[in-house]
PDB file of C-alpha atoms and ligand atoms in Angstrom:
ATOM      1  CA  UNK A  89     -58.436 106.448 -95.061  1.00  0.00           C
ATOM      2  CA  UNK A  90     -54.925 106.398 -96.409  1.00  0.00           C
ATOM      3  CA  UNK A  91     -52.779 109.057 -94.381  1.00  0.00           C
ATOM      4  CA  UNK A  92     -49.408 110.337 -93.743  1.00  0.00           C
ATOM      5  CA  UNK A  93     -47.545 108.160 -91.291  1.00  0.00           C
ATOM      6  CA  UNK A  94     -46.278 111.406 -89.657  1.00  0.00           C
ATOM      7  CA  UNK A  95     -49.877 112.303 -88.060  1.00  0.00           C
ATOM      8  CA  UNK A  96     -50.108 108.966 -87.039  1.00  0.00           C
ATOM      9  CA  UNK A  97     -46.944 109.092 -84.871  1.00  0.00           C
ATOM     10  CA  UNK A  98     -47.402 112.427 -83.570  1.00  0.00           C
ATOM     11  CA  UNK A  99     -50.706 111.372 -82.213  1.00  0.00           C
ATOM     12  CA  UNK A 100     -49.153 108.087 -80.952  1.00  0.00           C
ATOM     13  CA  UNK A 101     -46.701 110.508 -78.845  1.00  0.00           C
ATOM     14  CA  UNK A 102     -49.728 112.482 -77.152  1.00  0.00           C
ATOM     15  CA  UNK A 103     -51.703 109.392 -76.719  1.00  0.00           C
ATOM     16  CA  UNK A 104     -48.831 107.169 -75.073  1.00  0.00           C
ATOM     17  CA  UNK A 105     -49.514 104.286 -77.221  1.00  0.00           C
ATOM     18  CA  UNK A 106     -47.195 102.626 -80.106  1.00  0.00           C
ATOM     19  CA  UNK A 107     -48.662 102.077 -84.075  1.00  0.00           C
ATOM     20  CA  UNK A 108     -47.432  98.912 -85.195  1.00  0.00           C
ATOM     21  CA  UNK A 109     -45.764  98.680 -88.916  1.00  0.00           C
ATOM     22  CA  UNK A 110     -46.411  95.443 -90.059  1.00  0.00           C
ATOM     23  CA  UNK A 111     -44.767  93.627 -93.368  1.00  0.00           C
ATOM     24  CA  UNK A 112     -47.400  92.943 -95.837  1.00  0.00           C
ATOM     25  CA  UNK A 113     -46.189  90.848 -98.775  1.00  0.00           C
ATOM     26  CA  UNK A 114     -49.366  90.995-100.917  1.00  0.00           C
ATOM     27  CA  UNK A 115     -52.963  91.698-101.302  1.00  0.00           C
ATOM     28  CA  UNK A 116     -54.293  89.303 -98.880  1.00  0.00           C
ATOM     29  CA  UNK A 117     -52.017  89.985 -95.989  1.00  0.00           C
ATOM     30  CA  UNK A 118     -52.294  94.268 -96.272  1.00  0.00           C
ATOM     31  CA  UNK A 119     -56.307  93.480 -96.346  1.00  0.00           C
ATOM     32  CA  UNK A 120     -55.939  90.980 -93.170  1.00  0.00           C
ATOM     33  CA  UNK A 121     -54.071  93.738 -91.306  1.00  0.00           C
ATOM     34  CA  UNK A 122     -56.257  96.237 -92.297  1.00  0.00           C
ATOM     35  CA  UNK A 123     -59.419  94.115 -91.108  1.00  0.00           C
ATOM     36  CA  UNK A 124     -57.743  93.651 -87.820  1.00  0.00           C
ATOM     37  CA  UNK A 125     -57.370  97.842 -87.288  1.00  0.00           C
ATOM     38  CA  UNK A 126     -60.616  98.181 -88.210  1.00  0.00           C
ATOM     39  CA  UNK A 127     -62.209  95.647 -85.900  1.00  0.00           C
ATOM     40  CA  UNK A 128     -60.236  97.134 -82.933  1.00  0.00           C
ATOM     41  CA  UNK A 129     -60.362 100.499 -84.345  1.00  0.00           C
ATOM     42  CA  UNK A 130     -56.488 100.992 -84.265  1.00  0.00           C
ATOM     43  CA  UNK A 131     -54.079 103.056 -86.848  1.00  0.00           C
ATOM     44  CA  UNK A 132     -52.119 100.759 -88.856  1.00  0.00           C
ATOM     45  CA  UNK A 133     -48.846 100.939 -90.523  1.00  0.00           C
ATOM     46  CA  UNK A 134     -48.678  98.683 -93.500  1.00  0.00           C
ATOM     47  CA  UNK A 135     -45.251  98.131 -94.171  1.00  0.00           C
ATOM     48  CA  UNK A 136     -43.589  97.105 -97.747  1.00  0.00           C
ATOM     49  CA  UNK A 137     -39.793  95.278 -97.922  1.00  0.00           C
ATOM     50  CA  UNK A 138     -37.973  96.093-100.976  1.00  0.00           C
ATOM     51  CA  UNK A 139     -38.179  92.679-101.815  1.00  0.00           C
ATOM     52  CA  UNK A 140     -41.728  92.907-101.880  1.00  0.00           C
ATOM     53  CA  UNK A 141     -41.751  95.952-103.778  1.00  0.00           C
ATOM     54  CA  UNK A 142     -39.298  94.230-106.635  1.00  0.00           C
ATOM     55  CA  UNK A 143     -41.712  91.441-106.787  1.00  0.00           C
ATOM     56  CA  UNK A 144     -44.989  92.617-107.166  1.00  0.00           C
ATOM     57  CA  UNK A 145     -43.594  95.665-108.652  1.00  0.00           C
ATOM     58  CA  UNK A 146     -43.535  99.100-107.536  1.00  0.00           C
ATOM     59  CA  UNK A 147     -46.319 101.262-109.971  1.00  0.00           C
ATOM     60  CA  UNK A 148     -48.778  97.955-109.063  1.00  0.00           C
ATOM     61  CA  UNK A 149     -48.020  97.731-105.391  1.00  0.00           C
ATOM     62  CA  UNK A 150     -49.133 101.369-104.483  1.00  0.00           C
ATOM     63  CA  UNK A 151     -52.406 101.183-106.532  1.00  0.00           C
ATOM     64  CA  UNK A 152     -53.041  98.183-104.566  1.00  0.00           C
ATOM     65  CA  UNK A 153     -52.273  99.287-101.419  1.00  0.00           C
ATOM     66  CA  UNK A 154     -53.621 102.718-101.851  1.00  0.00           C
ATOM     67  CA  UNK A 155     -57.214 101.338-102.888  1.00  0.00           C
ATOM     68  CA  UNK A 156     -57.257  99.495 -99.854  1.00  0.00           C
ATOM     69  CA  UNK A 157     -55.843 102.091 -97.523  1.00  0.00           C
ATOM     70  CA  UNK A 158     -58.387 104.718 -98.940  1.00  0.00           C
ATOM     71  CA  UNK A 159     -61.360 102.489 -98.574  1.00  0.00           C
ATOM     72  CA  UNK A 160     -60.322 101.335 -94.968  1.00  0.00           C
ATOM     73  CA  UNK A 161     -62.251 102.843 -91.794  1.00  0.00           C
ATOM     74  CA  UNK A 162     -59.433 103.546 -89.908  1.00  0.00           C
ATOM     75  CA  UNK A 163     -56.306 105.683 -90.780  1.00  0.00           C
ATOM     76  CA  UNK A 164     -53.512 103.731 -92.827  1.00  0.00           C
ATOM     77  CA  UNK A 165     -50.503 104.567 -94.073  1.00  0.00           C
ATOM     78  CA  UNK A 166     -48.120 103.158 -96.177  1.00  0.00           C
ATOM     79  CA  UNK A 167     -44.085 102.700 -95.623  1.00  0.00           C
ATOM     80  CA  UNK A 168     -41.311 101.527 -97.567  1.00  0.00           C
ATOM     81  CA  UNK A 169     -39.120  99.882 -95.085  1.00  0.00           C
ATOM     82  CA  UNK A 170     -35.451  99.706 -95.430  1.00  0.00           C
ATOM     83  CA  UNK A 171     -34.380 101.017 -98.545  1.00  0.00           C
ATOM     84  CA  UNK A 172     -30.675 101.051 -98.906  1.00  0.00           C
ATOM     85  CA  UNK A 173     -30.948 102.661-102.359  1.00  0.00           C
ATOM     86  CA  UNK A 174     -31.695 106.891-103.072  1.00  0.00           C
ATOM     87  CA  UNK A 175     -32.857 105.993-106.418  1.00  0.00           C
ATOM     88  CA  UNK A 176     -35.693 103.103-105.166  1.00  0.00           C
ATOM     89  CA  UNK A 177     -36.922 105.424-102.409  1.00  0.00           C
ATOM     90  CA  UNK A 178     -37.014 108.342-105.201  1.00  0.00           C
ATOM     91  CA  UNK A 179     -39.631 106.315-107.237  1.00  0.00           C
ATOM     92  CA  UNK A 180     -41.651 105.170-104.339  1.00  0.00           C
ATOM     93  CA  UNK A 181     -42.296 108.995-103.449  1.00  0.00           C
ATOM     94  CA  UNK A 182     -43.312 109.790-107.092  1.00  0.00           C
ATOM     95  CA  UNK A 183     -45.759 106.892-106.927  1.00  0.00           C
ATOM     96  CA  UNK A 184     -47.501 107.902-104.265  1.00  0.00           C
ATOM     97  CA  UNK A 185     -46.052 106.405-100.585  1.00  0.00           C
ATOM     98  CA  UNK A 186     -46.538 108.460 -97.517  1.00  0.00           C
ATOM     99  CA  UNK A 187     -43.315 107.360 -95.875  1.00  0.00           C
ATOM    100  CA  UNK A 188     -40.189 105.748 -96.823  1.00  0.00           C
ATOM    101  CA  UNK A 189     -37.180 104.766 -94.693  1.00  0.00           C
ATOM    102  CA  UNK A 190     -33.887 105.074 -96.195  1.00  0.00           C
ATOM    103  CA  UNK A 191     -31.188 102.965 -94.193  1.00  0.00           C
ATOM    104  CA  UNK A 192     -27.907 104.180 -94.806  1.00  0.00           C
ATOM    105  CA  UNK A 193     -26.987 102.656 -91.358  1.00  0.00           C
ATOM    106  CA  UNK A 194     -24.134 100.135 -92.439  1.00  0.00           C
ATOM    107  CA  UNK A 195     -22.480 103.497 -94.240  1.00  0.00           C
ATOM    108  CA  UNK A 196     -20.067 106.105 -92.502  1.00  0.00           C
ATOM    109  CA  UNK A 197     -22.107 108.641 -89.316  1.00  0.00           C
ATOM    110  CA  UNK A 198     -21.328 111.196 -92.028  1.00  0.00           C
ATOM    111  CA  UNK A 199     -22.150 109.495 -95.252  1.00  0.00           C
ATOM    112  CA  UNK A 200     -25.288 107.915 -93.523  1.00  0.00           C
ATOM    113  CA  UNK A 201     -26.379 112.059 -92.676  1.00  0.00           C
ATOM    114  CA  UNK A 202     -25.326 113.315 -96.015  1.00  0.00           C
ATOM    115  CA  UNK A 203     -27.733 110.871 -97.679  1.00  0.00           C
ATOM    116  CA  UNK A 204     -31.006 110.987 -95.283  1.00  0.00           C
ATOM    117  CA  UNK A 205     -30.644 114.776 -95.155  1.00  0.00           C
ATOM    118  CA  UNK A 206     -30.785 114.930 -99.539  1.00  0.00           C
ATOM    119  CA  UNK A 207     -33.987 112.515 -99.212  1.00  0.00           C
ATOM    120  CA  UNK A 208     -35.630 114.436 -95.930  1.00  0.00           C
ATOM    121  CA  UNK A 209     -35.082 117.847 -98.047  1.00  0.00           C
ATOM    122  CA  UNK A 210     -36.678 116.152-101.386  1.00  0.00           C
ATOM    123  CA  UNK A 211     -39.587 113.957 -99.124  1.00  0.00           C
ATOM    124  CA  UNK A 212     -40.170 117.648 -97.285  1.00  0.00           C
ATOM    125  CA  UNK A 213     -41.690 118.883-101.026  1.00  0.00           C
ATOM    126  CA  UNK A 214     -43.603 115.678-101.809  1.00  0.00           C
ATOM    127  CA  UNK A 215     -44.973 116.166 -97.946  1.00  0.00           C
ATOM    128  CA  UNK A 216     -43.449 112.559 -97.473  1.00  0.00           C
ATOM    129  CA  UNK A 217     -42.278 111.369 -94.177  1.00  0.00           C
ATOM    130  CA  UNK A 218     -38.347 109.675 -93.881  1.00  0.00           C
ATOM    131  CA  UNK A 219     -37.384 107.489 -91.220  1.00  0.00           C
ATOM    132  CA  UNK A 220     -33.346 106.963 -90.629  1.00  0.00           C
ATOM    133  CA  UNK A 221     -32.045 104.442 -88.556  1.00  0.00           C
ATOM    134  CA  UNK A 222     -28.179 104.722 -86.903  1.00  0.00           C
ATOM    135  CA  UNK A 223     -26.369 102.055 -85.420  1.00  0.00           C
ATOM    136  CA  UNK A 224     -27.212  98.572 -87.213  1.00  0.00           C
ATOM    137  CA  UNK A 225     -29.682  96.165 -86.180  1.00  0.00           C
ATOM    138  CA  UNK A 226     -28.882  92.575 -86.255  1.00  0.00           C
ATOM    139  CA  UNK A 227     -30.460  90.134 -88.219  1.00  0.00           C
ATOM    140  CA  UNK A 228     -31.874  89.612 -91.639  1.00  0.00           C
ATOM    141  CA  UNK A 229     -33.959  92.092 -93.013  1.00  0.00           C
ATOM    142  CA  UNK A 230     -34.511  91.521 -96.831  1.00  0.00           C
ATOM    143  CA  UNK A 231     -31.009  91.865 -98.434  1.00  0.00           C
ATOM    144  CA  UNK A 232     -29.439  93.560 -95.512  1.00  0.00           C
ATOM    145  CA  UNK A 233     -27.636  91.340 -93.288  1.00  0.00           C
ATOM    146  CA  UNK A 234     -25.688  92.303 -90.292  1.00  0.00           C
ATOM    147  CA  UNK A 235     -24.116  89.401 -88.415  1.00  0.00           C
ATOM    148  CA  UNK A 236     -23.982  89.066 -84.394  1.00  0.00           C
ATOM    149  CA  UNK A 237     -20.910  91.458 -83.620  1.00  0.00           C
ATOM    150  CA  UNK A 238     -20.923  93.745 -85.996  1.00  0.00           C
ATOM    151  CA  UNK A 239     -23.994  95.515 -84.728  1.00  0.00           C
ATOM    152  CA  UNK A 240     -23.350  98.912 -83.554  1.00  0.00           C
ATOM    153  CA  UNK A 241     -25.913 100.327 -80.965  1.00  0.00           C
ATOM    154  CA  UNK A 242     -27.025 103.729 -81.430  1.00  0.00           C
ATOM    155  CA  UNK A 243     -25.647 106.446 -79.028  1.00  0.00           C
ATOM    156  CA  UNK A 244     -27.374 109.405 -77.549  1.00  0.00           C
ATOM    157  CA  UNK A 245     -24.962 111.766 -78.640  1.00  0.00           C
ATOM    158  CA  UNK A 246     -24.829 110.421 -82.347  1.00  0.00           C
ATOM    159  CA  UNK A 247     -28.593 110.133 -81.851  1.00  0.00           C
ATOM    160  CA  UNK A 248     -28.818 113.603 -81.344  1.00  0.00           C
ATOM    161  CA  UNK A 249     -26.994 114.834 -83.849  1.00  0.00           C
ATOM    162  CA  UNK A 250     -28.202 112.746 -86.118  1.00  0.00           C
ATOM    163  CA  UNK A 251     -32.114 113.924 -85.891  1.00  0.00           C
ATOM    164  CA  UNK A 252     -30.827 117.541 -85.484  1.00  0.00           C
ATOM    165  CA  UNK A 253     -28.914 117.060 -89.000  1.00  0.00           C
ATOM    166  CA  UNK A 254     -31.004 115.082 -90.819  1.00  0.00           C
ATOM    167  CA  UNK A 255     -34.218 116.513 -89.796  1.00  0.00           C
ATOM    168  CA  UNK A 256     -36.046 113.254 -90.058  1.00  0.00           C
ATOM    169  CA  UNK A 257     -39.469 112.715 -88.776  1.00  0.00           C
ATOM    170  CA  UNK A 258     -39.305 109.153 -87.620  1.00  0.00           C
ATOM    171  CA  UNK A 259     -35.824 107.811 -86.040  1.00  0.00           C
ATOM    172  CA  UNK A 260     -34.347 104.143 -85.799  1.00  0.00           C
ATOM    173  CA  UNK A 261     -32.225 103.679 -82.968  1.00  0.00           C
ATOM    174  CA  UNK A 262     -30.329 100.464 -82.473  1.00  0.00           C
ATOM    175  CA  UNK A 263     -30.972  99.373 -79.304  1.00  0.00           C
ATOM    176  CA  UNK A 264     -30.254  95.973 -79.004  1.00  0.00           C
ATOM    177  CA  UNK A 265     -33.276  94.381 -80.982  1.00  0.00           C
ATOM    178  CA  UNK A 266     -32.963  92.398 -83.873  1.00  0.00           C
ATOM    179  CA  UNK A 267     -34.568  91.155 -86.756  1.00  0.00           C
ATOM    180  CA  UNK A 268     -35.986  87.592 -87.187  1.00  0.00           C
ATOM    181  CA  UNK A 269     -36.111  84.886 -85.013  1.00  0.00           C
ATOM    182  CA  UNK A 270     -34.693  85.780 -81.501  1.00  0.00           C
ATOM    183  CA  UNK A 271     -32.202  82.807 -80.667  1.00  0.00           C
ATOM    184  CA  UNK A 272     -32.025  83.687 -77.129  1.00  0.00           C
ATOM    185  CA  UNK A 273     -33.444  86.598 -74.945  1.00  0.00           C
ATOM    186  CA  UNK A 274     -32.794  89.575 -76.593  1.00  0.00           C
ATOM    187  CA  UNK A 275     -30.864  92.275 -74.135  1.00  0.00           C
ATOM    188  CA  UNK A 276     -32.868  95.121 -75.188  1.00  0.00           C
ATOM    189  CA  UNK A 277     -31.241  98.336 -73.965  1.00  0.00           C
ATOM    190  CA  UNK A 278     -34.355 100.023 -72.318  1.00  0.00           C
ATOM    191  CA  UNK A 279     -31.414 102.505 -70.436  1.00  0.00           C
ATOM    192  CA  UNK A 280     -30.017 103.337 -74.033  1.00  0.00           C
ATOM    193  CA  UNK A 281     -33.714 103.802 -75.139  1.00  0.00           C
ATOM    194  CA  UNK A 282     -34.406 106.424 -72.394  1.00  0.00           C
ATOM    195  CA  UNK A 283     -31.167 108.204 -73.178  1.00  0.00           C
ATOM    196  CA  UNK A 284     -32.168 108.803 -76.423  1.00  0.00           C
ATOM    197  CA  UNK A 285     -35.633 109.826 -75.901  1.00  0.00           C
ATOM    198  CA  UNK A 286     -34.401 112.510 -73.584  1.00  0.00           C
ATOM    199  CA  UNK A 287     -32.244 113.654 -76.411  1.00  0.00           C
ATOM    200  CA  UNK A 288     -34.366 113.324 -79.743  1.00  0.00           C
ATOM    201  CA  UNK A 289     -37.813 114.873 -80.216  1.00  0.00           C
ATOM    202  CA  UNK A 290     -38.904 112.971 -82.792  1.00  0.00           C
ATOM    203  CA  UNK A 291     -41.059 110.088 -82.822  1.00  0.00           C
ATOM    204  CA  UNK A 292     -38.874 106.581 -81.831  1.00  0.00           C
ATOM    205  CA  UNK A 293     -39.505 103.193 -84.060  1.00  0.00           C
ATOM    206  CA  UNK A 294     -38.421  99.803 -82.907  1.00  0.00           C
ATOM    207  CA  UNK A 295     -37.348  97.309 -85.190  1.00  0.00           C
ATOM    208  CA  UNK A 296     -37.270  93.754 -84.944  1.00  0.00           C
ATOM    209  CA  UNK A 297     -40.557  93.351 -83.344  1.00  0.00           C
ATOM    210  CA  UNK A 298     -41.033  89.289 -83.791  1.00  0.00           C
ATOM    211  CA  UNK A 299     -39.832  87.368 -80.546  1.00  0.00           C
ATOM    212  CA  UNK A 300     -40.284  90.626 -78.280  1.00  0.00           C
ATOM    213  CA  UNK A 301     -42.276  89.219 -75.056  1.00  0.00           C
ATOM    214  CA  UNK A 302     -45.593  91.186 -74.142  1.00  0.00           C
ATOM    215  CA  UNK A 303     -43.470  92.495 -71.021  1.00  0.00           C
ATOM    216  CA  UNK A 304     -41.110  94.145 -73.240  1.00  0.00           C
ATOM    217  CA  UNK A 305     -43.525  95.864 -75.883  1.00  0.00           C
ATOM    218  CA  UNK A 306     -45.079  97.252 -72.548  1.00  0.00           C
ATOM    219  CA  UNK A 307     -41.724  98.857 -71.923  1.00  0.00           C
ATOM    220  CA  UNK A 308     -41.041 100.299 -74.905  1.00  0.00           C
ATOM    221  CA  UNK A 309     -44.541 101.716 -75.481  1.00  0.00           C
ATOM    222  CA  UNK A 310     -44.363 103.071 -72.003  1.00  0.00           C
ATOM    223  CA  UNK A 311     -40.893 104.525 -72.740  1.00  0.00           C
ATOM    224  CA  UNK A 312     -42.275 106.296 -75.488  1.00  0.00           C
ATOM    225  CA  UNK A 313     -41.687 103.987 -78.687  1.00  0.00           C
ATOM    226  CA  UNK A 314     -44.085 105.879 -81.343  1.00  0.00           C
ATOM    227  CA  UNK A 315     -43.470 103.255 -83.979  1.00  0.00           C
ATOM    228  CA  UNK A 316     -42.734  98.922 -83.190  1.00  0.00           C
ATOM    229  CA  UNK A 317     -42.259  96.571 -86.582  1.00  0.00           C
ATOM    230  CA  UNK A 318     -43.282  93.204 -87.098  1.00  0.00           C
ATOM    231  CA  UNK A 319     -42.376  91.344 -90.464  1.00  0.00           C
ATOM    232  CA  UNK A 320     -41.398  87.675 -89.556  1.00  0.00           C
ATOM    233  CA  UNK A 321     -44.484  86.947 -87.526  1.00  0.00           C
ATOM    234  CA  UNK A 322     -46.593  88.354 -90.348  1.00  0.00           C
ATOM    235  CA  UNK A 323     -44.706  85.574 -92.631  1.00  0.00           C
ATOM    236  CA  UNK A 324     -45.073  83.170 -90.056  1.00  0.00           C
ATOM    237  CA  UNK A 325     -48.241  83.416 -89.518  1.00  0.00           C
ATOM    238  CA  UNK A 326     -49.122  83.423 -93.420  1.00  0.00           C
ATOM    239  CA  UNK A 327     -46.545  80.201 -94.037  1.00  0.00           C
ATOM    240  CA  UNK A 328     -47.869  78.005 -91.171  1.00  0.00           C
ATOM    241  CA  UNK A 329     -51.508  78.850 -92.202  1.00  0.00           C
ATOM    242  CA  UNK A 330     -51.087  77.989 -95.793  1.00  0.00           C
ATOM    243  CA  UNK A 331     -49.113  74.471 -94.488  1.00  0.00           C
ATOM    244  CA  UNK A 332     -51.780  73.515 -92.182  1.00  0.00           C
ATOM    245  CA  UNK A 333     -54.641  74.309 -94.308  1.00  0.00           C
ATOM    246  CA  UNK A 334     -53.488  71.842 -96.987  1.00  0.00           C
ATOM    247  CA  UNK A 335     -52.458  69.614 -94.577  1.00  0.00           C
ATOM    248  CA  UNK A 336     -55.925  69.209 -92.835  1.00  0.00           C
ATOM    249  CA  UNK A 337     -57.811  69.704 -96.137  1.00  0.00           C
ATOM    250  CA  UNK A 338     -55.875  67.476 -98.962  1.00  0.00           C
ATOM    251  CA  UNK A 339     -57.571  66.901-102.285  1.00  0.00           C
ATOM    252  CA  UNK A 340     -59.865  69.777-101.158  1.00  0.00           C
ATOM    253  CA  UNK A 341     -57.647  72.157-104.350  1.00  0.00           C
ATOM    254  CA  UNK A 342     -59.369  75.494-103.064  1.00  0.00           C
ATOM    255  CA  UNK A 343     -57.663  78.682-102.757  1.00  0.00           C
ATOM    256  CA  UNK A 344     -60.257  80.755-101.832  1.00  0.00           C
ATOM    257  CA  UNK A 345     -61.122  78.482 -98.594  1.00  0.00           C
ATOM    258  CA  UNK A 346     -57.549  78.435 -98.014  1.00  0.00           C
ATOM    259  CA  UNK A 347     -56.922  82.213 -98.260  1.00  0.00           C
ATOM    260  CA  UNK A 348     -59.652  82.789 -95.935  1.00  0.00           C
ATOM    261  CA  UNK A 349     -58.418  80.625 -93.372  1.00  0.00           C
ATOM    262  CA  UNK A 350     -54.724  82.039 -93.662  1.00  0.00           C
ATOM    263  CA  UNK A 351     -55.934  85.779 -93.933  1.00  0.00           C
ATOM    264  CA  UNK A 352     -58.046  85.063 -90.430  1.00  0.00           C
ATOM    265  CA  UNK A 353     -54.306  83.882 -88.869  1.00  0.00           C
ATOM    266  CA  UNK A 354     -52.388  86.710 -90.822  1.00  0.00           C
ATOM    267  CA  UNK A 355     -55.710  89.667 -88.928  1.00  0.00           C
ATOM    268  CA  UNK A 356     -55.283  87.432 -85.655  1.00  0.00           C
ATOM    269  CA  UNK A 357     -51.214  88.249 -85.443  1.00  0.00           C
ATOM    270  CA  UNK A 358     -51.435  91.700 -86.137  1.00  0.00           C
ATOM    271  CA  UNK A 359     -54.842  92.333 -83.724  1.00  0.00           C
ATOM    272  CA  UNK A 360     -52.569  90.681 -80.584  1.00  0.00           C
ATOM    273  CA  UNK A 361     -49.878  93.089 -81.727  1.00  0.00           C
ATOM    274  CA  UNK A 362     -52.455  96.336 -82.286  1.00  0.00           C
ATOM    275  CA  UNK A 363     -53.862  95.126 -78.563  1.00  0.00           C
ATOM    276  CA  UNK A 364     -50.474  95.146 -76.989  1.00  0.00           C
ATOM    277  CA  UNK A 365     -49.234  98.179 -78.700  1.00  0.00           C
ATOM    278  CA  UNK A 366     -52.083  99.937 -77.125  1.00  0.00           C
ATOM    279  CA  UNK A 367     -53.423 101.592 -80.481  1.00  0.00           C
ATOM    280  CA  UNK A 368     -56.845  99.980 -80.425  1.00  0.00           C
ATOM    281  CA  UNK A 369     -59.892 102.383 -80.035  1.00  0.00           C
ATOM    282  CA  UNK A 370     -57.156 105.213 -81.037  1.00  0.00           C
ATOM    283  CA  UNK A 371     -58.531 105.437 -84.577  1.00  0.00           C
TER     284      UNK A 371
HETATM  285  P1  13P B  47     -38.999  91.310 -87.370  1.00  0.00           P
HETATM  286  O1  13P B  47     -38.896  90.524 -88.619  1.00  0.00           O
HETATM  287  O2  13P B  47     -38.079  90.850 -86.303  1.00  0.00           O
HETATM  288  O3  13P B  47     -40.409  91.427 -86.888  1.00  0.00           O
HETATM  289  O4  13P B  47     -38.498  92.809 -87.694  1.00  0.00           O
HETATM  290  C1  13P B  47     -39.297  93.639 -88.451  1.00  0.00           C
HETATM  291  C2  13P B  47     -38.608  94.900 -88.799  1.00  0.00           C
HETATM  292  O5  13P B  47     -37.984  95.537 -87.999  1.00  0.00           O
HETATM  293  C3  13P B  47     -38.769  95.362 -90.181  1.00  0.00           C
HETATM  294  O6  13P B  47     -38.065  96.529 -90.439  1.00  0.00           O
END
């Protein structure tokens, strides 16, 4: 059933568990994912880039994503993840997504309020639910690249104020994860994190999810992350399938063997996610 992300997270608050957001970038990864929640009967997140949304195109994306979501046993809903741009998140919310994020994170504290707040108070009528994220996350996300040193962290003052003023029902925090591949060991700021969960009573989400060791997913969840994303293992996971299925079977020329094989890697990444994340036999 295709539902608002915002139940989702408040029951992943009571329940002490973590939904993971993963980035699907077409039909046969958001079915995969899907066919993973179902078999462990977890919520699922399916998450959409902008990129992805450019490429397959907006009106198509949400017809296919919605068909799915609606015939799926367990709740889904559908996000638009990191959307720099008012207008692109506008459209998304006329077409028919549950939740959008709008990232205004590399602009001014004020400038980044002054924009969620206008899309919270329009997302409020369209019963949409807007995530904001403050401080900047490392790492390349789509477009949006912030280089090593230039990351902010998020602090529990600005985190404060900015739920308070923004009235958002799903909050970023940097906290010292990052997006892609980790090159070392990530110094996650679990202290920071518990700061700001004292502070903010809104549901948390963790970004940069790919690289995070089982030990620290454990943490979070147990510190009370709501929300945990996972993009580059999804791609991962898709790209090394596709490579070693051609590579095993050359001459064989058949995509619907080889889609199989990569969708079963693609619902085997997210299920060890949905397991660690706690969310299976939630749904
Ligand atoms: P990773 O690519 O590190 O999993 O990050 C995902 C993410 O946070 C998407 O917003």
């Amino acid at each position: 059933m295709y539902v608002d992300m915002g139940q989702l997270l408040a029951r992943a608050v009571a329940g002490g568990y973590a939904v993971g957001a993963f980035n699907i970038v077409n039909d046969l990864t958001a079915a995969a994912a899907i066919r993973a929640a179902e078999e462990l009967r977890s919520p699922i997140i399916l998450q959409t880039s902008v990129s992805t949304v450019k490429e397959i195109g907006a009106e198509h994306l949400i017809v296919l994503l919605s068909d799915l979501a609606k015939r799926a046993t367990v709740p889904v809903a559908v996000h638009l993840d990191h959307c720099t741009d008012p207008a692109l998140v506008r459209r998304c919310m006329d077409l028919g997504w549950s939740s959008v994020m709008i990232d205004r994170s590399k602009a001014s504290f004020e400038e980044n309020i002054r924009t969620t707040r206008e899309i919270v108070q329009e997302a409020q009528q369209k019963g949409v639910t807007v995530e904001g994220e403050l401080g900047s996350i490392v790492g390349v996300e789509d477009d949006i690249v912030v280089s090593s040193g230039e990351e902010g962290l998020a602090t529990p003052q600005g985190a404060e104020e900015f739920v308070r003023r923004t009235g958002v029902g799903a909050f970023a925090p940097a906290i010292g994860t990052a997006h892609g591949l980790y090159t070392g060991t990530p110094n996650v700021r679990f202290d920071l994190f518990d700061q700001i969960k004292r502070r903010v009573a809104c549901p948390l989400v963790v970004h940069g999810g790919t690289g995070l060791s089982e030990g620290v997913f454990r943490r979070l969840v147990a510190a009370g992350a709501a929300k945990i994303n996972i993009s580059t293992a999804i791609k991962i996971a898709y790209c090394e399938g596709m490579a070693e299925y051609t590579a095993a079977h050359t001459g064989e020329n058949n995509p619907l063997r080889m889609d199989r094989f990569v969708a079963e890697r693609v619902k085997a990444c997210v299920g060890e996610h949905i397991h660690i994340f706690g969310s299976d036999q939630k749904a």
